[in-house]
Short mmCIF file of C-alpha atoms in Angstrom, two decimals:
data_model
loop_
_atom_site.label_atom_id
_atom_site.label_comp_id
_atom_site.label_asym_id
_atom_site.label_seq_id
_atom_site.Cartn_x
_atom_site.Cartn_y
_atom_site.Cartn_z
CA MET A 150 -108.31 0.73 -147.00
CA ASP A 151 -105.74 1.41 -149.95
CA LEU A 152 -104.21 4.67 -150.28
CA HIS A 153 -101.22 3.52 -152.79
CA SER A 154 -103.35 4.30 -155.67
CA ALA A 155 -104.72 7.65 -154.53
CA ARG A 156 -103.81 11.11 -155.60
CA ILE A 157 -101.89 13.02 -153.29
CA ALA A 158 -101.86 16.65 -152.50
CA ILE A 159 -99.25 18.52 -150.74
CA VAL A 160 -100.73 21.75 -149.17
CA GLY A 161 -98.18 24.22 -148.12
CA LEU A 162 -94.49 24.23 -149.93
CA GLY A 163 -92.10 25.08 -147.40
CA TYR A 164 -88.83 23.62 -146.07
CA VAL A 165 -91.49 20.58 -144.93
CA GLY A 166 -93.92 20.14 -147.83
CA LEU A 167 -91.81 20.76 -150.59
CA PRO A 168 -89.07 18.06 -149.79
CA LEU A 169 -92.14 15.57 -149.29
CA ALA A 170 -93.80 16.70 -152.68
CA VAL A 171 -90.40 16.21 -154.61
CA GLU A 172 -90.04 12.81 -153.13
CA PHE A 173 -93.66 11.68 -154.01
CA GLY A 174 -93.22 13.28 -157.60
CA LYS A 175 -90.28 11.23 -158.33
CA LEU A 176 -92.83 8.15 -158.14
CA ARG A 177 -96.34 9.14 -158.73
CA PRO A 178 -98.50 12.11 -159.82
CA VAL A 179 -98.87 14.77 -156.68
CA VAL A 180 -100.16 17.91 -156.38
CA GLY A 181 -97.87 20.55 -154.77
CA PHE A 182 -100.19 23.41 -153.66
CA ASP A 183 -99.19 26.91 -152.06
CA ILE A 184 -101.20 30.00 -151.49
CA ASN A 185 -98.22 32.03 -152.72
CA PRO A 186 -97.93 32.45 -156.51
CA HIS A 187 -94.59 33.71 -156.28
CA ARG A 188 -93.19 30.32 -154.81
CA ILE A 189 -94.96 28.41 -157.45
CA ALA A 190 -93.35 30.71 -160.09
CA GLU A 191 -89.90 30.26 -158.51
CA LEU A 192 -90.57 26.34 -158.09
CA GLN A 193 -91.83 25.84 -161.89
CA ALA A 194 -88.53 27.89 -162.83
CA GLY A 195 -86.55 25.20 -160.92
CA ARG A 196 -85.23 27.02 -157.82
CA ASP A 197 -86.09 26.55 -154.25
CA SER A 198 -85.43 29.87 -152.11
CA THR A 199 -85.24 27.52 -149.09
CA LEU A 200 -82.41 25.56 -150.28
CA GLU A 201 -83.82 22.42 -148.98
CA VAL A 202 -84.10 20.84 -152.32
CA GLU A 203 -81.27 20.86 -155.15
CA PRO A 204 -82.42 21.88 -158.80
CA ASP A 205 -81.57 18.54 -159.83
CA HIS A 206 -83.98 16.94 -157.32
CA LEU A 207 -86.86 19.19 -158.62
CA ALA A 208 -86.18 18.39 -161.93
CA ALA A 209 -86.31 14.17 -161.05
CA ALA A 210 -89.71 14.79 -159.53
CA LYS A 211 -91.39 14.37 -163.16
CA HIS A 212 -94.80 13.65 -161.80
CA LEU A 213 -95.11 16.73 -159.59
CA GLN A 214 -97.43 19.62 -160.59
CA PHE A 215 -97.35 22.76 -158.74
CA ALA A 216 -100.51 24.85 -158.12
CA SER A 217 -101.77 27.92 -156.65
CA ASP A 218 -105.17 27.47 -157.87
CA PRO A 219 -107.24 25.49 -155.10
CA ALA A 220 -109.28 23.61 -158.02
CA ALA A 221 -106.22 21.26 -158.59
CA LEU A 222 -106.69 19.75 -155.53
CA ALA A 223 -110.25 18.59 -156.73
CA GLY A 224 -109.03 15.41 -158.13
CA CYS A 225 -106.95 14.22 -154.98
CA GLN A 226 -107.70 11.63 -152.17
CA VAL A 227 -105.43 12.32 -149.83
CA PHE A 228 -104.14 15.75 -148.55
CA ILE A 229 -100.82 16.16 -146.34
CA VAL A 230 -100.96 19.40 -144.96
CA THR A 231 -97.79 20.85 -143.83
CA VAL A 232 -98.04 24.62 -143.45
CA PRO A 233 -96.20 26.69 -140.81
CA THR A 234 -97.43 27.14 -137.35
CA PRO A 235 -95.72 30.18 -135.86
CA VAL A 236 -96.06 31.70 -132.40
CA ASP A 237 -97.35 35.34 -131.41
CA GLN A 238 -95.65 37.46 -129.37
CA ALA A 239 -96.98 35.79 -126.63
CA ASN A 240 -95.30 32.88 -127.67
CA ARG A 241 -99.16 31.37 -128.31
CA PRO A 242 -99.54 29.04 -131.33
CA ASP A 243 -101.05 30.96 -134.34
CA LEU A 244 -103.20 28.49 -135.81
CA THR A 245 -104.22 30.63 -138.53
CA PRO A 246 -102.31 29.12 -141.56
CA LEU A 247 -103.60 25.45 -140.38
CA VAL A 248 -107.36 26.59 -140.32
CA LYS A 249 -107.23 28.50 -143.84
CA ALA A 250 -105.47 25.37 -144.91
CA SER A 251 -108.10 23.38 -143.20
CA GLU A 252 -110.56 25.52 -144.86
CA THR A 253 -109.02 24.88 -148.13
CA VAL A 254 -108.70 21.21 -147.97
CA GLY A 255 -112.49 20.92 -146.94
CA ARG A 256 -113.77 22.92 -149.57
CA ALA A 257 -112.21 19.72 -151.96
CA LEU A 258 -112.85 17.19 -149.66
CA LYS A 259 -115.07 13.84 -150.81
CA ARG A 260 -116.45 10.80 -149.31
CA GLY A 261 -113.46 8.63 -148.75
CA ASP A 262 -110.76 10.97 -148.52
CA VAL A 263 -108.36 11.46 -145.91
CA VAL A 264 -106.63 14.23 -144.52
CA VAL A 265 -102.93 13.64 -142.85
CA TYR A 266 -101.83 16.85 -140.82
CA GLU A 267 -97.85 17.10 -140.49
CA SER A 268 -97.73 20.60 -139.29
CA THR A 269 -96.29 20.92 -135.63
CA VAL A 270 -99.36 21.65 -133.21
CA TYR A 271 -100.28 20.83 -129.44
CA PRO A 272 -101.88 17.61 -128.66
CA GLY A 273 -105.51 17.62 -129.18
CA ALA A 274 -105.06 20.53 -132.08
CA THR A 275 -106.08 18.28 -135.02
CA GLU A 276 -109.48 16.90 -133.44
CA GLU A 277 -110.42 20.13 -131.65
CA VAL A 278 -109.27 22.59 -134.37
CA CYS A 279 -108.86 21.12 -137.32
CA VAL A 280 -111.53 18.45 -137.88
CA PRO A 281 -114.34 20.92 -136.96
CA VAL A 282 -113.28 23.05 -139.66
CA LEU A 283 -113.21 20.13 -142.16
CA GLU A 284 -116.69 19.09 -141.04
CA LYS A 285 -118.09 22.61 -141.43
CA THR A 286 -116.44 23.79 -144.96
CA SER A 287 -116.99 20.28 -146.27
CA GLY A 288 -120.51 19.31 -144.97
CA LEU A 289 -119.09 15.75 -144.26
CA HIS A 290 -118.79 14.13 -140.86
CA PHE A 291 -115.53 13.11 -139.48
CA ASN A 292 -114.95 9.04 -139.43
CA THR A 293 -117.91 8.50 -141.75
CA ASP A 294 -117.21 10.29 -144.63
CA PHE A 295 -113.79 11.17 -144.38
CA PHE A 296 -110.85 10.56 -142.04
CA CYS A 297 -107.70 12.12 -140.59
CA GLY A 298 -104.16 11.03 -139.87
CA TYR A 299 -101.09 12.44 -138.47
CA SER A 300 -97.46 12.42 -138.55
CA PRO A 301 -95.43 15.15 -137.22
CA GLU A 302 -92.71 16.48 -139.30
CA ARG A 303 -89.00 15.84 -138.83
CA ILE A 304 -87.18 17.95 -141.04
CA ASN A 305 -84.03 19.70 -139.72
CA PRO A 306 -83.62 22.63 -141.88
CA GLY A 307 -80.26 22.72 -143.41
CA ASP A 308 -79.26 19.28 -142.23
CA LYS A 309 -78.10 17.76 -145.68
CA GLU A 310 -77.27 14.36 -143.80
CA HIS A 311 -80.71 13.57 -142.27
CA ARG A 312 -82.78 13.96 -145.11
CA LEU A 313 -86.65 12.70 -145.54
CA PRO A 314 -86.19 9.23 -146.99
CA THR A 315 -83.70 8.50 -143.60
CA ILE A 316 -85.92 10.01 -140.71
CA LYS A 317 -87.77 8.04 -138.57
CA LYS A 318 -91.51 8.60 -138.28
CA VAL A 319 -94.30 8.36 -136.33
CA THR A 320 -97.63 7.61 -137.86
CA SER A 321 -101.37 7.43 -136.73
CA GLY A 322 -104.84 7.44 -137.96
CA SER A 323 -108.28 8.45 -136.87
CA THR A 324 -109.41 4.63 -136.62
CA PRO A 325 -107.20 1.56 -136.69
CA GLU A 326 -107.91 0.80 -140.42
CA VAL A 327 -106.81 4.69 -141.42
CA ALA A 328 -103.75 4.03 -139.09
CA ASP A 329 -102.65 1.08 -141.00
CA ALA A 330 -103.57 2.70 -144.39
CA VAL A 331 -101.65 5.69 -143.48
CA ASP A 332 -98.29 3.82 -142.21
CA ALA A 333 -98.42 2.06 -145.51
CA ALA A 334 -99.27 4.72 -147.94
CA PRO A 335 -98.88 7.32 -149.05
CA ARG A 336 -95.24 6.71 -147.97
CA GLY A 337 -94.80 3.33 -149.77
CA ARG A 338 -91.43 2.68 -150.99
CA LEU A 339 -90.55 6.10 -150.23
CA ILE A 340 -89.48 5.93 -146.17
CA ARG A 341 -91.77 2.90 -145.04
CA ASP A 342 -88.54 1.44 -143.48
CA SER A 343 -87.98 4.36 -141.65
CA GLU A 344 -91.44 4.62 -140.27
CA GLU A 345 -92.75 3.54 -136.89
CA PRO A 346 -96.68 3.35 -136.16
CA VAL A 347 -97.81 5.38 -133.37
CA ARG A 348 -99.01 2.04 -131.02
CA ASP A 349 -95.31 1.06 -131.40
CA ALA A 350 -93.95 4.32 -130.50
CA VAL A 351 -96.16 5.04 -127.69
CA GLY A 352 -95.49 1.31 -125.89
CA ARG A 353 -91.73 2.23 -126.68
CA PHE A 354 -92.11 5.50 -125.02
CA ARG A 355 -93.63 3.93 -121.85
CA THR A 356 -91.04 1.15 -121.62
CA GLN A 357 -88.44 3.80 -121.72
CA LEU A 358 -90.24 6.19 -119.21
CA PHE A 359 -90.71 3.09 -116.95
CA GLN A 360 -86.95 2.43 -117.10
CA ARG A 361 -85.76 5.93 -116.63
CA ALA A 362 -87.99 6.10 -113.49
CA MET A 363 -87.03 3.08 -112.00
CA GLN A 364 -83.21 4.32 -112.82
CA GLN A 365 -83.76 7.49 -110.86
CA LYS A 366 -85.46 5.47 -107.80
CA VAL A 367 -82.15 3.48 -107.76
CA ASN A 368 -79.58 6.47 -108.32
CA ALA A 369 -81.35 8.05 -105.31
CA ALA A 370 -81.28 5.38 -102.93
CA GLU A 371 -77.38 4.82 -104.02
CA ALA A 372 -76.81 8.38 -103.11
CA ALA A 373 -78.58 7.93 -99.78
CA PHE A 374 -76.86 4.90 -98.91
CA PRO A 375 -73.46 4.69 -100.47
CA PRO A 376 -71.75 1.41 -100.23
CA SER A 377 -69.12 2.73 -98.40
CA ALA A 378 -70.76 4.57 -95.63
CA GLN A 379 -70.59 3.37 -91.97
CA ARG A 380 -73.90 2.56 -90.62
CA GLN A 381 -74.89 2.69 -86.98
CA GLN A 382 -75.02 -0.53 -85.28
CA TRP A 383 -77.87 -1.33 -82.97
CA PRO A 384 -77.52 -3.28 -79.89
CA ALA A 385 -78.11 -7.28 -80.36
CA ASN A 386 -80.73 -6.91 -78.02
CA ALA A 387 -82.48 -3.85 -79.61
CA ALA A 388 -85.51 -5.69 -80.84
CA GLN A 389 -86.27 -7.27 -77.39
CA GLY A 390 -86.78 -3.45 -75.60
CA PRO A 391 -85.02 -2.28 -72.51
CA SER A 392 -84.34 -4.61 -69.60
CA SER A 393 -86.00 -4.28 -66.47
CA ASP A 394 -83.53 -2.32 -65.06
CA GLN A 395 -83.23 0.19 -67.71
CA LEU A 396 -87.17 1.03 -66.56
CA PRO A 397 -87.57 4.00 -64.85
CA ASP A 398 -88.37 4.33 -61.25
CA GLN A 399 -92.45 4.59 -60.66
#
């Protein structure tokens, strides 16, 4: 699977989606989609109210098309979902924006398309929540007709030093082939050097976890038996048991 020539849609143009759309738009045709027409109007006028993207960078994205009409998604083959995932009053994740975005993408989904989620979600949400919505809306079958990927966003709002092209990303795919394709593209030349395939990241995490666990055991042992502690010495014949004259009378 090669996604380098695929047309990309960024769904959700907040502080995560807009920088991504702008960077892609400097290199290749991309649709920046948002349901808020006022947001689209300000971006078309060269202004970003989130202050994440400067006007000169917006102007440099010559291949970026902004749209609030879902019909603009029809010609895309890769959909990157970057909508917010707020929490409710009980601090539970509100997946309504994610579900609505999945419904919008599902109506534009075709055989061979790939949907990549960057929205922050709990483990399993992509397959348990998003994929069923995509299947129901599109009438297509997951991992047969369409595929999914996940690459959690790492944007730190307001951070002007660590920008999208330099932030290390973890990528994944619903099949090994899709995982490789998502890792290689659509990022391509954009931030390939700062990506890390999920299989490598998991291996690195397991190694670090093991090392930390072992270090904790060493630290605990040193705290319990410090080198300077004087340990009680057993008599030389302790291993042989008591002598006959130490035994109680019968």
